[in-house]
Short mmCIF file of C-alpha atoms in Angstrom, two decimals:
data_model
loop_
_atom_site.label_atom_id
_atom_site.label_comp_id
_atom_site.label_asym_id
_atom_site.label_seq_id
_atom_site.Cartn_x
_atom_site.Cartn_y
_atom_site.Cartn_z
CA MET G 213 -8.77 -80.93 104.30
CA ASP G 214 -5.14 -81.95 104.18
CA VAL G 215 -4.37 -84.49 101.48
CA SER G 216 -2.21 -86.54 103.85
CA LEU G 217 -5.19 -87.00 106.21
CA LYS G 218 -7.64 -88.26 103.58
CA LYS G 219 -9.06 -91.73 104.11
CA THR G 220 -8.19 -94.58 101.81
CA SER G 221 -10.68 -96.77 99.97
CA SER G 222 -10.76 -99.11 102.98
CA GLY G 223 -11.97 -96.28 105.15
CA LYS G 224 -8.79 -96.12 107.28
CA ARG G 225 -6.39 -93.31 107.39
CA PRO G 226 -2.86 -94.17 106.17
CA LYS G 227 -0.22 -94.54 108.83
CA LYS G 228 2.18 -91.68 109.16
CA LYS G 229 5.53 -92.57 107.66
CA ARG G 230 8.36 -92.77 110.10
CA PHE G 231 11.90 -91.64 109.42
CA GLN G 232 13.73 -94.55 107.82
CA GLY G 233 17.21 -93.02 107.72
CA ASN G 234 19.18 -91.71 104.79
CA MET G 235 22.11 -92.80 102.68
CA TYR G 236 24.52 -92.14 105.54
CA ARG G 237 22.55 -94.17 108.13
CA LYS G 238 22.20 -97.94 108.04
CA LYS G 239 19.04 -99.45 109.53
CA SER G 240 19.38 -102.60 111.64
CA LEU G 241 16.90 -104.69 113.65
CA SER G 242 17.99 -106.39 116.87
CA GLU G 243 16.68 -109.69 118.26
CA LYS G 244 14.37 -107.80 120.62
CA GLY G 245 12.81 -105.96 117.71
CA ILE G 246 14.54 -102.66 118.43
CA ILE G 247 15.34 -100.61 115.35
CA SER G 248 18.67 -98.79 115.40
CA PHE G 249 20.58 -96.68 112.90
CA GLU G 250 24.32 -96.82 112.29
CA ASN G 251 26.33 -94.10 110.61
CA VAL G 252 27.85 -95.15 107.31
CA SER G 253 31.04 -93.68 105.86
CA PRO G 254 30.47 -91.34 102.91
CA ASN G 255 32.87 -93.51 100.93
CA LYS G 256 30.23 -96.29 100.86
CA SER G 257 27.63 -94.16 99.16
CA SER G 258 26.72 -94.51 95.50
CA SER G 259 28.41 -91.23 94.68
CA ALA G 260 31.60 -92.24 96.43
CA LYS G 261 31.70 -95.54 94.53
CA LYS G 262 31.92 -93.60 91.28
CA LEU G 263 35.05 -91.81 92.48
CA PRO G 264 38.50 -93.41 92.00
CA SER G 265 39.62 -95.59 94.88
CA ALA G 266 42.55 -94.76 97.15
CA HIS G 267 44.56 -97.55 95.50
CA LYS G 268 44.10 -96.01 92.05
CA ILE G 269 44.96 -92.59 93.41
CA SER G 270 48.19 -93.90 94.97
CA GLU G 271 49.13 -95.60 91.69
CA ALA G 272 48.54 -92.37 89.80
CA TYR G 273 50.61 -90.51 92.40
CA GLU G 274 53.52 -92.92 91.96
CA ASN G 275 53.37 -92.57 88.19
CA VAL G 276 53.42 -88.79 88.45
CA CYS G 277 56.31 -88.81 90.93
CA VAL G 278 58.49 -90.65 88.44
CA GLU G 279 58.39 -87.57 86.22
CA PHE G 280 59.80 -85.35 88.99
CA GLN G 281 63.41 -85.95 89.96
CA GLY G 282 65.95 -84.08 92.05
CA TYR G 283 65.67 -81.63 94.93
CA ARG G 284 64.11 -78.17 95.28
CA LEU G 285 64.48 -75.33 97.76
CA ILE G 286 60.94 -74.34 98.73
CA ASP G 287 59.25 -72.07 101.27
CA ILE G 288 57.27 -74.58 103.34
CA SER G 289 55.10 -71.92 105.01
CA LEU G 290 53.85 -70.74 101.62
CA LEU G 291 53.53 -74.23 100.16
CA PHE G 292 51.76 -75.77 103.16
CA SER G 293 49.24 -72.96 103.44
CA GLN G 294 48.23 -73.50 99.81
CA ILE G 295 48.10 -77.30 100.10
CA GLU G 296 45.92 -77.16 103.23
CA LYS G 297 43.30 -75.22 101.27
CA LEU G 298 43.15 -77.86 98.54
CA LEU G 299 43.45 -81.15 100.44
CA CYS G 300 40.71 -83.04 102.25
CA CYS G 301 40.56 -86.29 104.19
CA SER G 302 39.88 -89.41 102.10
CA VAL G 303 37.71 -90.88 104.89
CA CYS G 304 35.52 -88.05 106.17
CA TYR G 305 36.39 -85.26 103.70
CA GLY G 306 37.50 -83.04 106.55
CA LYS G 307 40.12 -80.32 106.43
CA ILE G 308 43.79 -81.30 106.59
CA LYS G 309 46.44 -79.79 108.84
CA MET G 310 50.09 -80.11 107.83
CA SER G 311 52.97 -79.90 110.28
CA GLU G 312 56.67 -80.69 110.51
CA LYS G 313 56.98 -83.67 112.83
CA SER G 314 60.76 -84.13 113.12
CA THR G 315 64.03 -83.21 111.45
CA VAL G 316 67.16 -85.36 111.11
CA GLY G 317 69.81 -83.20 109.52
CA LEU G 318 68.42 -81.93 106.22
CA PHE G 319 65.70 -84.60 106.30
CA PRO G 320 62.37 -83.30 107.67
CA THR G 321 59.35 -85.53 108.22
CA PHE G 322 55.91 -84.02 107.66
CA GLN G 323 52.60 -85.08 109.13
CA PHE G 324 49.09 -84.76 107.69
CA THR G 325 46.34 -84.68 110.33
CA CYS G 326 42.61 -84.59 109.67
CA ARG G 327 40.94 -81.89 111.75
CA LYS G 328 37.70 -83.88 111.86
CA CYS G 329 38.55 -87.56 112.37
CA SER G 330 42.17 -87.05 113.59
CA ILE G 331 43.66 -89.55 111.13
CA GLU G 332 47.42 -89.04 110.81
CA LYS G 333 49.67 -89.74 107.84
CA LYS G 334 53.46 -89.37 107.79
CA LEU G 335 55.32 -88.14 104.72
CA ASN G 336 59.08 -88.39 104.17
CA SER G 337 60.75 -85.55 102.30
CA CYS G 338 63.29 -87.77 100.51
CA LYS G 339 64.16 -91.40 99.87
CA LEU G 340 65.49 -93.64 102.63
CA ILE G 341 68.44 -95.81 101.64
CA GLY G 342 70.54 -98.50 103.26
CA ILE G 343 69.82 -102.11 104.13
CA LYS G 344 67.15 -101.17 106.66
CA LYS G 345 65.86 -98.24 104.59
CA ASN G 346 66.40 -95.83 107.47
CA ILE G 347 69.14 -93.51 106.16
CA PRO G 348 68.04 -90.22 104.54
CA LYS G 349 69.62 -89.85 101.13
CA ILE G 350 69.82 -86.07 101.35
CA ASN G 351 72.18 -86.21 104.35
CA ARG G 352 74.67 -88.42 102.55
CA ARG G 353 74.39 -86.38 99.38
CA SER G 354 75.09 -83.13 101.25
CA VAL G 355 78.28 -84.57 102.75
CA LEU G 356 79.36 -85.96 99.37
CA VAL G 357 78.79 -82.60 97.66
CA MET G 358 80.91 -80.83 100.27
CA ARG G 359 83.71 -83.30 99.56
CA TYR G 360 83.40 -82.63 95.82
CA VAL G 361 83.87 -78.88 96.31
CA GLY G 362 86.70 -79.38 98.80
CA GLN G 363 84.80 -78.28 101.90
CA GLY G 364 83.75 -79.90 105.16
CA LEU G 365 81.09 -79.81 107.83
CA SER G 366 81.83 -76.22 108.84
CA SER G 367 81.13 -74.96 105.32
CA LEU G 368 77.96 -77.05 105.17
CA GLU G 369 76.75 -75.51 108.43
CA THR G 370 77.46 -72.01 107.11
CA PHE G 371 75.58 -72.70 103.88
CA CYS G 372 72.54 -74.07 105.74
CA PHE G 373 72.54 -71.10 108.12
CA LEU G 374 72.65 -68.51 105.35
CA MET G 375 70.00 -70.32 103.29
CA TYR G 376 67.70 -70.67 106.34
CA LEU G 377 67.79 -74.47 106.05
CA PRO G 378 67.68 -76.97 108.93
CA ASN G 379 70.93 -77.75 110.68
CA PRO G 380 72.96 -80.42 108.85
CA VAL G 381 74.16 -83.68 110.33
CA SER G 382 76.19 -83.78 113.53
CA GLN G 383 79.94 -84.32 113.65
CA LYS G 384 79.50 -87.97 114.60
CA ALA G 385 77.12 -88.63 111.71
CA TYR G 386 79.40 -86.65 109.37
CA ASP G 387 82.38 -88.86 110.25
CA ARG G 388 80.29 -91.99 109.82
CA ILE G 389 79.09 -90.87 106.38
CA ASN G 390 82.66 -89.95 105.40
CA ALA G 391 83.87 -93.42 106.33
CA LYS G 392 81.08 -94.98 104.29
CA ILE G 393 81.91 -92.82 101.28
CA ALA G 394 85.61 -93.70 101.61
CA ASN G 395 84.89 -97.44 101.61
CA ILE G 396 82.61 -97.22 98.58
CA SER G 397 85.05 -94.95 96.72
CA GLU G 398 87.90 -97.38 97.36
CA ALA G 399 85.86 -100.33 96.09
CA LEU G 400 84.81 -98.46 92.95
CA SER G 401 88.34 -97.22 92.24
CA ASN G 402 89.79 -100.73 92.58
CA ALA G 403 87.16 -102.12 90.21
CA SER G 404 87.83 -99.31 87.73
CA MET G 405 91.61 -99.85 87.82
CA LYS G 406 91.21 -103.60 87.31
CA LYS G 407 89.02 -102.94 84.30
CA ALA G 408 91.55 -100.43 82.93
CA ALA G 409 94.41 -102.92 83.41
CA ALA G 410 92.52 -105.60 81.49
CA GLU G 411 91.80 -103.09 78.73
CA GLU G 412 95.47 -102.09 78.58
CA LYS G 413 96.52 -105.73 78.19
CA ILE G 414 94.10 -106.21 75.31
CA ILE G 415 95.29 -103.08 73.51
CA ASP G 416 98.97 -103.80 74.12
CA GLY G 417 98.60 -107.46 73.18
CA THR G 418 100.68 -108.72 76.11
CA VAL G 419 99.88 -110.83 79.14
CA ASN G 420 102.10 -109.71 82.01
CA ALA G 421 103.96 -106.69 80.62
CA VAL G 422 102.46 -103.28 79.82
CA VAL G 423 103.94 -99.84 79.24
CA VAL G 424 102.98 -97.26 81.85
CA SER G 425 103.85 -93.74 82.87
CA GLY G 426 103.96 -92.35 86.38
CA ASP G 427 102.59 -89.12 87.77
CA GLY G 428 102.22 -87.64 91.22
CA THR G 429 100.59 -84.79 93.04
CA TRP G 430 100.32 -83.31 96.51
CA LYS G 431 97.44 -82.32 98.73
CA THR G 432 98.45 -78.65 98.70
CA ARG G 433 100.56 -76.51 96.40
CA GLY G 434 104.30 -76.37 96.77
CA HIS G 435 106.65 -78.98 98.15
CA THR G 436 105.70 -78.59 101.81
CA SER G 437 102.70 -80.92 101.77
CA LEU G 438 102.94 -84.01 103.95
CA ILE G 439 100.44 -86.02 101.86
CA GLY G 440 100.99 -87.06 98.25
CA VAL G 441 99.48 -89.32 95.59
CA CYS G 442 101.34 -91.42 93.02
CA ALA G 443 99.56 -92.95 90.01
CA LEU G 444 100.45 -95.31 87.15
CA ILE G 445 98.79 -94.53 83.82
CA GLY G 446 98.51 -96.93 80.90
CA ALA G 447 100.39 -95.78 77.81
CA ASP G 448 97.75 -97.00 75.34
CA CYS G 449 94.41 -96.62 77.12
CA GLY G 450 95.38 -93.48 79.07
CA LYS G 451 93.62 -94.67 82.22
CA VAL G 452 94.88 -95.04 85.78
CA LEU G 453 96.03 -98.60 86.45
CA ASP G 454 97.16 -98.18 90.05
CA MET G 455 97.52 -95.46 92.64
CA GLU G 456 98.85 -95.04 96.15
CA VAL G 457 98.37 -92.36 98.78
CA VAL G 458 101.47 -91.81 100.93
CA SER G 459 102.05 -89.54 103.88
CA SER G 460 104.91 -88.47 106.09
CA TYR G 461 102.53 -87.51 108.89
CA CYS G 462 100.50 -89.87 111.04
CA LYS G 463 97.89 -88.60 113.46
CA GLY G 464 98.13 -91.83 115.45
CA CYS G 465 101.87 -91.40 115.99
CA ASP G 466 101.36 -87.76 116.90
CA SER G 467 98.86 -88.76 119.58
CA ASP G 468 101.54 -90.85 121.31
CA LYS G 469 102.84 -88.26 123.75
CA GLY G 470 104.95 -90.64 125.81
CA PRO G 471 108.67 -91.36 125.48
CA LYS G 472 109.83 -92.71 122.12
CA PHE G 473 111.61 -95.68 123.67
CA GLY G 474 110.89 -98.54 126.00
CA PRO G 475 108.54 -101.54 125.87
CA LYS G 476 105.39 -99.39 125.89
CA HIS G 477 106.48 -97.50 122.79
CA SER G 478 107.55 -100.74 121.08
CA ALA G 479 104.13 -102.27 121.72
CA PHE G 480 102.48 -99.17 120.27
CA LEU G 481 104.61 -99.33 117.11
CA ALA G 482 103.95 -103.04 116.66
CA LYS G 483 100.21 -102.40 116.83
CA HIS G 484 100.31 -99.27 114.69
CA GLN G 485 102.89 -100.36 112.09
CA ASN G 486 100.28 -101.51 109.58
CA PHE G 487 98.84 -98.00 109.37
CA LEU G 488 102.16 -96.26 108.71
CA GLN G 489 103.10 -95.11 105.22
CA LYS G 490 106.19 -93.06 104.45
CA LYS G 491 106.95 -91.01 101.40
#
């Protein structure tokens, strides 16, 4: 005779146990006495509580990221295929799919999607700067680097094409970044020259009179360049105290194709006179 069918001491057979759910199903009783079971997230189990929380994981991730600085050229097809094998969803522990959502210049945005619960997470490939935190830092840095090496947007496009990188910024964005760099460079140079002038006064021991030397250069070699730079250098500190860029060519004047006389030309000169600089 089966042990489960044996009678108890009271002479009645024990009631057959019904399924009461498991750790992933929560039992609830309604007002009408109906028993229902609700699925519970695996993260609420006893085993999941022993694991580090998402907040602690994010803090650890931020601490690790501080140790890694700079940029790297990577093969995303190789990297993503390896990461997809190692990652899992923090909610349902499902497999993760990685994809490239959008690209703005050299700034791609990646997306992590859970294959099971379809949760999506966006990941930026570099820092966002600016007042609104919406400007990719890599785009500005790429334009700045091209200026440092004496090249422009065409050279940047050639480099990205040969290195199989995304297309760089457009001409409009390139001009906007150049204008921003010019404004910041001018502000920094003025602050540096003011500091050098104050240092020269302290070394020379005078208030309004310092000894300087002048030097100049041109944009291109030879004496045919239309753009030149003149600088004043402190005799004691050896730093630039003042500088001026002068030019005998003006693109605005060259764009005026009309006659060089009459009231229309006079109005143009009156409006454009502040931008003219002659050598």
